[in-house]
Tab-separated table of N, CA and C in Angstrom:
chain	number	residue	atom	x	y	z
A	1	UNK	N	196.895	20.482	212.088
A	1	UNK	CA	197.704	19.319	212.254
A	1	UNK	C	198.874	19.538	213.012
A	2	UNK	N	199.452	20.757	212.950
A	2	UNK	CA	200.509	21.217	213.675
A	2	UNK	C	201.528	21.996	212.741
A	3	UNK	N	202.517	22.710	213.402
A	3	UNK	CA	203.445	23.433	212.678
A	3	UNK	C	204.851	22.758	212.931
A	4	UNK	N	205.443	22.427	211.750
A	4	UNK	CA	206.735	21.808	211.768
A	4	UNK	C	207.957	22.621	211.833
A	5	UNK	N	207.812	23.984	211.190
A	5	UNK	CA	208.809	24.871	211.151
A	5	UNK	C	208.267	26.219	211.244
A	6	UNK	N	209.180	27.154	211.507
A	6	UNK	CA	208.702	28.448	211.696
A	6	UNK	C	208.062	28.851	212.961
A	7	UNK	N	207.486	29.841	213.199
A	7	UNK	CA	206.686	30.353	214.335
A	7	UNK	C	205.419	29.933	214.388
A	8	UNK	N	205.077	29.187	215.475
A	8	UNK	CA	203.686	28.542	215.551
A	8	UNK	C	202.540	29.782	215.927
A	9	UNK	N	203.135	30.918	216.368
A	9	UNK	CA	202.081	32.001	216.652
A	9	UNK	C	201.464	32.610	215.260
A	10	UNK	N	200.354	32.753	215.235
A	10	UNK	CA	199.707	33.575	213.941
A	10	UNK	C	199.296	34.797	214.442
A	11	UNK	N	199.188	35.881	213.606
A	11	UNK	CA	198.382	36.928	213.687
A	11	UNK	C	197.104	36.779	213.108
A	12	UNK	N	195.906	37.004	213.829
A	12	UNK	CA	194.650	36.754	212.999
A	12	UNK	C	194.257	38.046	212.174
A	13	UNK	N	193.583	37.750	211.100
A	13	UNK	CA	193.253	38.850	210.187
A	13	UNK	C	193.818	38.506	208.899
A	14	UNK	N	194.551	37.614	208.584
A	14	UNK	CA	195.177	37.207	207.355
A	14	UNK	C	196.418	38.060	207.141
A	15	UNK	N	196.700	38.314	205.982
A	15	UNK	CA	198.211	38.889	205.549
A	15	UNK	C	197.977	40.443	205.663
A	16	UNK	N	196.779	40.902	205.577
A	16	UNK	CA	196.663	42.426	205.592
A	16	UNK	C	197.084	43.104	206.801
A	17	UNK	N	196.919	42.414	208.077
A	17	UNK	CA	197.235	43.066	209.322
A	17	UNK	C	198.608	43.365	209.493
A	18	UNK	N	199.416	42.162	208.996
A	18	UNK	CA	200.945	42.138	209.061
A	18	UNK	C	201.425	43.193	208.006
A	19	UNK	N	200.864	43.333	206.847
A	19	UNK	CA	201.276	44.211	205.790
A	19	UNK	C	201.036	45.677	206.126
A	20	UNK	N	199.911	46.045	206.681
A	20	UNK	CA	199.542	47.428	206.842
A	20	UNK	C	200.003	48.011	208.224
A	21	UNK	N	200.463	47.199	209.163
A	21	UNK	CA	200.803	47.629	210.402
A	21	UNK	C	202.149	48.465	210.226
A	22	UNK	N	202.328	49.508	211.002
A	22	UNK	CA	203.633	50.295	210.847
A	22	UNK	C	204.638	49.711	211.841
A	23	UNK	N	204.253	49.365	213.102
A	23	UNK	CA	205.128	48.723	214.064
A	23	UNK	C	204.399	47.513	214.647
A	24	UNK	N	205.076	46.303	214.729
A	24	UNK	CA	204.758	45.259	215.358
A	24	UNK	C	205.785	44.824	216.180
A	25	UNK	N	205.265	44.420	217.618
A	25	UNK	CA	206.291	44.166	218.582
A	25	UNK	C	205.729	42.765	219.247
A	26	UNK	N	206.584	41.909	219.669
A	26	UNK	CA	206.540	40.763	220.496
A	26	UNK	C	206.961	40.991	221.822
A	27	UNK	N	205.879	40.921	222.738
A	27	UNK	CA	206.089	41.221	224.156
A	27	UNK	C	205.909	40.015	225.010
A	28	UNK	N	207.025	39.638	225.651
A	28	UNK	CA	207.039	38.408	226.521
A	28	UNK	C	207.263	38.801	227.965
A	29	UNK	N	206.704	38.040	228.854
A	29	UNK	CA	206.973	38.082	230.286
A	29	UNK	C	208.295	37.298	230.533
A	30	UNK	N	209.452	38.038	231.165
A	30	UNK	CA	210.693	37.357	231.443
A	30	UNK	C	210.725	36.933	232.740
A	31	UNK	N	210.259	37.804	233.712
A	31	UNK	CA	210.342	37.285	235.184
A	31	UNK	C	209.285	38.104	235.888
A	32	UNK	N	208.962	37.559	237.031
A	32	UNK	CA	207.822	38.181	237.938
A	32	UNK	C	208.720	38.896	239.090
A	33	UNK	N	208.226	40.244	239.311
A	33	UNK	CA	208.695	41.113	240.290
A	33	UNK	C	207.897	40.898	241.583
A	34	UNK	N	208.511	40.562	242.654
A	34	UNK	CA	207.824	40.225	243.928
A	34	UNK	C	208.357	41.183	245.043
A	35	UNK	N	207.185	41.418	245.848
A	35	UNK	CA	207.556	42.197	247.100
A	35	UNK	C	207.038	41.435	248.173
A	36	UNK	N	207.904	40.963	249.062
A	36	UNK	CA	207.529	39.841	250.111
A	36	UNK	C	206.914	38.696	249.336
A	37	UNK	N	205.645	38.349	249.371
A	37	UNK	CA	205.043	37.085	248.889
A	37	UNK	C	204.199	37.692	247.558
A	38	UNK	N	203.909	38.918	247.555
A	38	UNK	CA	203.056	39.441	246.474
A	38	UNK	C	203.680	39.787	245.176
A	39	UNK	N	202.952	39.268	244.008
A	39	UNK	CA	203.529	39.827	242.733
A	39	UNK	C	203.092	41.098	242.405
A	40	UNK	N	204.009	42.041	242.266
A	40	UNK	CA	203.780	43.563	242.027
A	40	UNK	C	204.098	43.990	240.632
A	41	UNK	N	204.700	43.071	239.760
A	41	UNK	CA	204.936	43.414	238.436
A	41	UNK	C	205.634	42.337	237.687
A	42	UNK	N	206.094	42.659	236.374
A	42	UNK	CA	206.817	41.724	235.602
A	42	UNK	C	207.996	42.545	235.057
A	43	UNK	N	208.994	41.671	234.580
A	43	UNK	CA	209.906	42.120	233.749
A	43	UNK	C	209.678	41.755	232.297
A	44	UNK	N	209.436	42.525	231.376
A	44	UNK	CA	209.071	42.416	230.085
A	44	UNK	C	210.119	42.353	229.022
A	45	UNK	N	210.221	41.341	228.077
A	45	UNK	CA	211.105	41.574	226.999
A	45	UNK	C	210.327	41.801	225.794
A	46	UNK	N	210.781	42.838	225.093
A	46	UNK	CA	210.098	43.263	223.853
A	46	UNK	C	211.103	43.194	222.687
A	47	UNK	N	210.559	42.736	221.630
A	47	UNK	CA	211.199	42.683	220.308
A	47	UNK	C	210.421	43.311	219.353
A	48	UNK	N	211.031	44.230	218.668
A	48	UNK	CA	210.487	44.859	217.492
A	48	UNK	C	210.447	43.910	216.407
A	49	UNK	N	209.255	43.348	215.760
A	49	UNK	CA	209.195	42.435	214.861
A	49	UNK	C	209.254	43.171	213.413
A	50	UNK	N	208.549	44.288	213.475
A	50	UNK	CA	208.428	44.993	212.164
A	50	UNK	C	208.360	46.509	212.454
A	51	UNK	N	209.001	47.409	211.812
A	51	UNK	CA	209.052	48.767	211.987
A	51	UNK	C	209.388	49.438	210.795
A	52	UNK	N	208.376	50.299	210.259
A	52	UNK	CA	208.489	51.038	209.055
A	52	UNK	C	209.072	52.487	209.163
A	53	UNK	N	209.250	52.903	210.584
A	53	UNK	CA	209.566	54.122	210.948
A	53	UNK	C	211.188	54.065	211.393
A	54	UNK	N	211.816	53.020	211.808
A	54	UNK	CA	213.063	53.105	212.426
A	54	UNK	C	213.601	51.603	211.907
A	55	UNK	N	214.902	51.233	212.325
A	55	UNK	CA	215.381	49.892	212.169
A	55	UNK	C	214.633	48.959	213.000
A	56	UNK	N	214.240	47.804	212.546
A	56	UNK	CA	213.536	46.719	213.123
A	56	UNK	C	214.518	45.934	213.979
A	57	UNK	N	213.983	44.813	214.650
A	57	UNK	CA	214.700	43.754	215.335
A	57	UNK	C	215.494	44.240	216.491
A	58	UNK	N	215.139	45.419	217.205
A	58	UNK	CA	215.750	45.765	218.265
A	58	UNK	C	214.945	44.990	219.459
A	59	UNK	N	215.818	44.791	220.723
A	59	UNK	CA	215.210	44.081	221.694
A	59	UNK	C	215.551	45.071	223.064
A	60	UNK	N	214.539	44.935	223.950
A	60	UNK	CA	214.741	45.677	225.308
A	60	UNK	C	214.148	44.873	226.314
A	61	UNK	N	214.507	45.244	227.548
A	61	UNK	CA	214.004	44.555	228.927
A	61	UNK	C	213.475	45.922	229.748
A	62	UNK	N	212.190	45.783	230.273
A	62	UNK	CA	211.917	46.877	231.237
A	62	UNK	C	210.884	46.256	232.125
A	63	UNK	N	210.824	46.979	233.282
A	63	UNK	CA	209.880	46.472	234.283
A	63	UNK	C	208.437	47.176	234.135
A	64	UNK	N	207.341	46.409	234.285
A	64	UNK	CA	206.113	46.870	234.246
A	64	UNK	C	205.515	46.604	235.615
A	65	UNK	N	205.190	47.631	236.384
A	65	UNK	CA	204.597	47.592	237.670
A	65	UNK	C	203.021	47.666	237.539
A	66	UNK	N	202.328	46.564	238.325
A	66	UNK	CA	200.937	46.555	238.241
A	66	UNK	C	200.237	47.768	238.852
A	67	UNK	N	199.358	48.451	238.032
A	67	UNK	CA	198.692	49.574	238.567
A	67	UNK	C	199.427	50.968	238.458
A	68	UNK	N	200.751	50.879	237.959
A	68	UNK	CA	201.471	51.957	237.751
A	68	UNK	C	202.043	52.287	236.357
A	69	UNK	N	202.486	51.097	235.671
A	69	UNK	CA	202.952	51.122	234.307
A	69	UNK	C	204.607	50.707	234.332
A	70	UNK	N	205.186	51.272	233.432
A	70	UNK	CA	206.517	51.143	233.077
A	70	UNK	C	207.394	51.883	234.275
A	71	UNK	N	208.360	51.154	234.808
A	71	UNK	CA	208.951	51.686	235.952
A	71	UNK	C	210.147	52.502	235.489
A	72	UNK	N	210.141	53.746	235.803
A	72	UNK	CA	211.130	54.877	235.361
A	72	UNK	C	212.419	54.557	236.059
A	73	UNK	N	212.315	54.256	237.506
A	73	UNK	CA	213.382	54.082	238.260
A	73	UNK	C	214.218	52.800	237.836
A	74	UNK	N	213.533	51.799	237.321
A	74	UNK	CA	214.119	50.651	236.802
A	74	UNK	C	214.960	51.057	235.714
A	75	UNK	N	214.425	51.780	234.722
A	75	UNK	CA	215.253	52.141	233.460
A	75	UNK	C	216.442	53.021	233.873
A	76	UNK	N	216.331	53.956	235.033
A	76	UNK	CA	217.476	54.739	235.353
A	76	UNK	C	218.447	53.945	235.912
A	77	UNK	N	218.188	52.682	236.663
A	77	UNK	CA	219.066	51.950	237.281
A	77	UNK	C	219.914	51.167	235.970
A	78	UNK	N	219.106	50.583	235.019
A	78	UNK	CA	219.645	49.994	234.033
A	78	UNK	C	220.684	50.572	233.194
A	79	UNK	N	220.113	51.898	232.816
A	79	UNK	CA	220.969	52.695	231.862
A	79	UNK	C	222.135	53.376	232.695
A	80	UNK	N	222.043	53.605	233.859
A	80	UNK	CA	223.056	54.109	234.773
A	80	UNK	C	224.213	53.110	234.873
A	81	UNK	N	223.900	51.953	235.071
A	81	UNK	CA	224.984	50.886	235.050
A	81	UNK	C	225.500	50.674	233.673
A	82	UNK	N	224.631	50.846	232.599
A	82	UNK	CA	225.102	50.396	231.346
A	82	UNK	C	226.205	51.737	230.826
A	83	UNK	N	226.002	52.909	231.244
A	83	UNK	CA	226.808	54.162	230.943
A	83	UNK	C	227.662	54.391	232.058
A	84	UNK	N	228.011	53.547	232.881
A	84	UNK	CA	228.866	53.627	234.137
A	84	UNK	C	228.726	54.849	235.022
A	85	UNK	N	227.576	55.152	235.094
A	85	UNK	CA	227.212	56.367	235.958
A	85	UNK	C	226.940	55.732	237.348
A	86	UNK	N	226.203	54.617	237.444
A	86	UNK	CA	226.115	53.901	238.561
A	86	UNK	C	227.113	52.808	238.767
A	87	UNK	N	227.503	52.597	239.984
A	87	UNK	CA	228.530	51.542	240.147
A	87	UNK	C	227.887	50.252	240.783
A	88	UNK	N	228.139	49.148	240.304
A	88	UNK	CA	227.501	47.844	240.885
A	88	UNK	C	228.550	46.925	241.332
A	89	UNK	N	228.405	46.510	242.478
A	89	UNK	CA	229.539	45.649	243.028
A	89	UNK	C	228.640	44.531	243.768
A	90	UNK	N	228.683	43.429	243.001
A	90	UNK	CA	227.813	42.242	243.541
A	90	UNK	C	226.226	42.649	243.247
A	91	UNK	N	225.350	42.755	244.463
A	91	UNK	CA	224.090	43.179	244.313
A	91	UNK	C	224.002	44.639	244.921
A	92	UNK	N	225.093	45.259	245.435
A	92	UNK	CA	225.052	46.686	245.795
A	92	UNK	C	225.184	47.640	244.692
A	93	UNK	N	224.377	48.631	244.663
A	93	UNK	CA	224.275	49.738	243.677
A	93	UNK	C	224.558	51.047	244.232
A	94	UNK	N	225.495	51.764	243.724
A	94	UNK	CA	226.000	53.001	244.339
A	94	UNK	C	226.068	54.127	243.336
A	95	UNK	N	225.975	55.483	243.837
A	95	UNK	CA	226.259	56.484	242.986
A	95	UNK	C	227.018	57.404	243.751
A	96	UNK	N	228.256	57.727	243.270
A	96	UNK	CA	229.356	58.721	243.941
A	96	UNK	C	229.530	57.706	245.294
A	97	UNK	N	229.203	58.553	246.351
A	97	UNK	CA	229.378	57.945	247.646
A	97	UNK	C	228.135	57.393	248.452
A	98	UNK	N	226.967	57.482	247.622
A	98	UNK	CA	225.717	57.008	248.157
A	98	UNK	C	225.480	55.621	247.809
A	99	UNK	N	225.223	54.801	248.755
A	99	UNK	CA	224.809	53.436	248.486
A	99	UNK	C	223.213	53.296	248.678
A	100	UNK	N	222.707	52.851	247.509
A	100	UNK	CA	221.426	52.776	247.389
A	100	UNK	C	220.742	51.758	248.127
A	101	UNK	N	221.365	50.590	248.226
A	101	UNK	CA	220.746	49.531	248.903
A	101	UNK	C	221.227	48.220	248.371
A	102	UNK	N	220.885	47.129	248.944
A	102	UNK	CA	221.314	45.789	248.467
A	102	UNK	C	220.054	45.451	247.675
A	103	UNK	N	220.294	45.156	246.297
A	103	UNK	CA	219.370	44.606	245.435
A	103	UNK	C	218.641	45.730	244.590
A	104	UNK	N	218.196	45.335	243.475
A	104	UNK	CA	217.468	46.235	242.513
A	104	UNK	C	216.334	46.880	243.076
A	105	UNK	N	215.463	46.203	243.774
A	105	UNK	CA	214.113	46.657	244.438
A	105	UNK	C	214.294	47.801	245.466
A	106	UNK	N	215.511	47.696	246.280
A	106	UNK	CA	215.774	48.524	247.300
A	106	UNK	C	216.337	49.860	246.541
A	107	UNK	N	217.035	49.536	245.458
A	107	UNK	CA	217.593	50.748	244.667
A	107	UNK	C	216.444	51.562	244.167
A	108	UNK	N	215.595	50.889	243.655
A	108	UNK	CA	214.190	51.670	243.066
A	108	UNK	C	213.544	52.335	244.122
A	109	UNK	N	213.351	51.725	245.263
A	109	UNK	CA	212.773	52.391	246.387
A	109	UNK	C	213.349	53.620	246.775
A	110	UNK	N	214.818	53.578	246.880
A	110	UNK	CA	215.577	54.766	247.182
A	110	UNK	C	215.379	55.879	246.215
A	111	UNK	N	215.412	55.578	244.934
A	111	UNK	CA	215.253	56.549	243.929
A	111	UNK	C	213.893	57.178	243.936
A	112	UNK	N	212.715	56.269	244.242
A	112	UNK	CA	211.528	56.913	244.411
A	112	UNK	C	211.214	57.891	245.581
A	113	UNK	N	212.077	57.613	246.726
A	113	UNK	CA	212.096	58.420	247.958
A	113	UNK	C	212.941	59.690	247.747
A	114	UNK	N	213.935	59.622	246.890
A	114	UNK	CA	214.860	60.708	246.502
A	114	UNK	C	214.806	61.158	245.042
A	115	UNK	N	213.838	61.832	244.574
A	115	UNK	CA	213.543	62.127	243.075
A	115	UNK	C	214.551	63.104	242.623
A	116	UNK	N	215.362	63.964	243.536
A	116	UNK	CA	216.262	64.831	243.039
A	116	UNK	C	217.571	64.153	242.723
A	117	UNK	N	217.793	63.014	243.297
A	117	UNK	CA	219.058	62.199	242.974
A	117	UNK	C	218.776	61.399	241.603
A	118	UNK	N	217.532	60.932	241.453
A	118	UNK	CA	216.962	60.171	240.312
A	118	UNK	C	217.086	61.069	238.995
A	119	UNK	N	216.626	62.355	239.236
A	119	UNK	CA	216.499	63.369	238.093
A	119	UNK	C	218.036	63.792	237.802
A	120	UNK	N	218.962	63.786	238.743
A	120	UNK	CA	220.450	64.000	238.445
A	120	UNK	C	220.991	63.056	237.568
A	121	UNK	N	220.716	61.650	238.131
A	121	UNK	CA	221.293	60.555	237.266
A	121	UNK	C	220.649	60.605	235.934
A	122	UNK	N	219.356	60.898	235.837
A	122	UNK	CA	218.600	60.798	234.608
A	122	UNK	C	219.325	61.857	233.609
A	123	UNK	N	219.658	62.925	234.067
A	123	UNK	CA	220.376	64.057	233.266
A	123	UNK	C	221.694	63.695	232.751
A	124	UNK	N	222.426	63.031	233.747
A	124	UNK	CA	223.802	62.509	233.347
A	124	UNK	C	223.670	61.393	232.246
A	125	UNK	N	222.587	60.427	232.270
A	125	UNK	CA	222.409	59.542	231.402
A	125	UNK	C	222.050	60.059	229.956
A	126	UNK	N	221.118	61.152	230.000
A	126	UNK	CA	220.804	61.784	228.682
A	126	UNK	C	222.027	62.598	228.172
A	127	UNK	N	222.844	63.164	228.883
A	127	UNK	CA	224.094	63.860	228.329
A	127	UNK	C	224.975	62.687	227.913
A	128	UNK	N	225.174	61.696	228.728
A	128	UNK	CA	226.074	60.654	228.122
A	128	UNK	C	225.687	59.951	226.701
A	129	UNK	N	224.456	59.778	226.815
A	129	UNK	CA	223.938	59.167	225.389
A	129	UNK	C	223.718	60.028	224.384
A	130	UNK	N	223.865	61.309	224.456
A	130	UNK	CA	223.743	62.392	223.510
A	130	UNK	C	222.443	62.783	223.296
A	131	UNK	N	221.502	62.627	224.326
A	131	UNK	CA	220.151	62.755	224.211
A	131	UNK	C	219.494	63.846	225.049
A	132	UNK	N	220.566	64.786	225.436
A	132	UNK	CA	220.054	65.885	226.385
A	132	UNK	C	219.103	66.732	225.745
A	133	UNK	N	218.316	67.428	226.583
A	133	UNK	CA	216.980	68.119	225.939
A	133	UNK	C	217.373	69.514	225.692
A	134	UNK	N	218.628	69.977	225.524
A	134	UNK	CA	218.957	71.228	225.116
A	134	UNK	C	218.784	71.329	223.733
A	135	UNK	N	218.158	72.498	223.339
A	135	UNK	CA	218.043	72.701	221.875
A	135	UNK	C	219.048	73.750	221.457
A	136	UNK	N	219.846	73.455	220.244
A	136	UNK	CA	220.761	74.212	219.811
A	136	UNK	C	220.264	75.519	219.375
A	137	UNK	N	220.776	76.619	219.701
A	137	UNK	CA	220.344	77.934	219.163
A	137	UNK	C	221.098	78.359	217.765
A	138	UNK	N	222.091	77.454	217.482
A	138	UNK	CA	222.934	77.931	216.437
A	138	UNK	C	222.198	77.305	215.140
A	139	UNK	N	222.319	78.153	214.079
A	139	UNK	CA	221.675	77.701	212.802
A	139	UNK	C	222.723	76.929	212.079
A	140	UNK	N	222.315	75.795	211.612
A	140	UNK	CA	223.384	74.869	210.754
A	140	UNK	C	223.809	75.575	209.537
A	141	UNK	N	225.066	75.284	209.355
A	141	UNK	CA	225.783	75.726	208.147
A	141	UNK	C	225.458	74.931	206.991
A	142	UNK	N	225.309	75.462	205.846
A	142	UNK	CA	225.016	74.657	204.617
A	142	UNK	C	226.273	74.362	204.016
């Protein structure tokens, strides 16, 4: 007859699937990524609805390129701007004195063509976020 309140989307399988699942995510298409006239991917918005391993209800955006998967260069751009490693003025994105280009897609193309710069920015992001891959040799004190 229709749903008057709550989420109209249901998970098939009754209550068991919702109960026994460890992680449940709601994935939605936010925008379409185009190159010339062709659709080459989407920007996906993901919300963690249930998580038994970590805090739930986190949200994120990322690019999915058809035939390739999640765009690492897009994540580098987003996190680089978030942590002030990349400078954004209008639609221009730059790093130190290097201008990547006008627009996000041109910046992604530049990072694909120059993987050494992408790796350098990625390492700075990991260091700034406290996620660098160095393993401490020091034994923790009790």
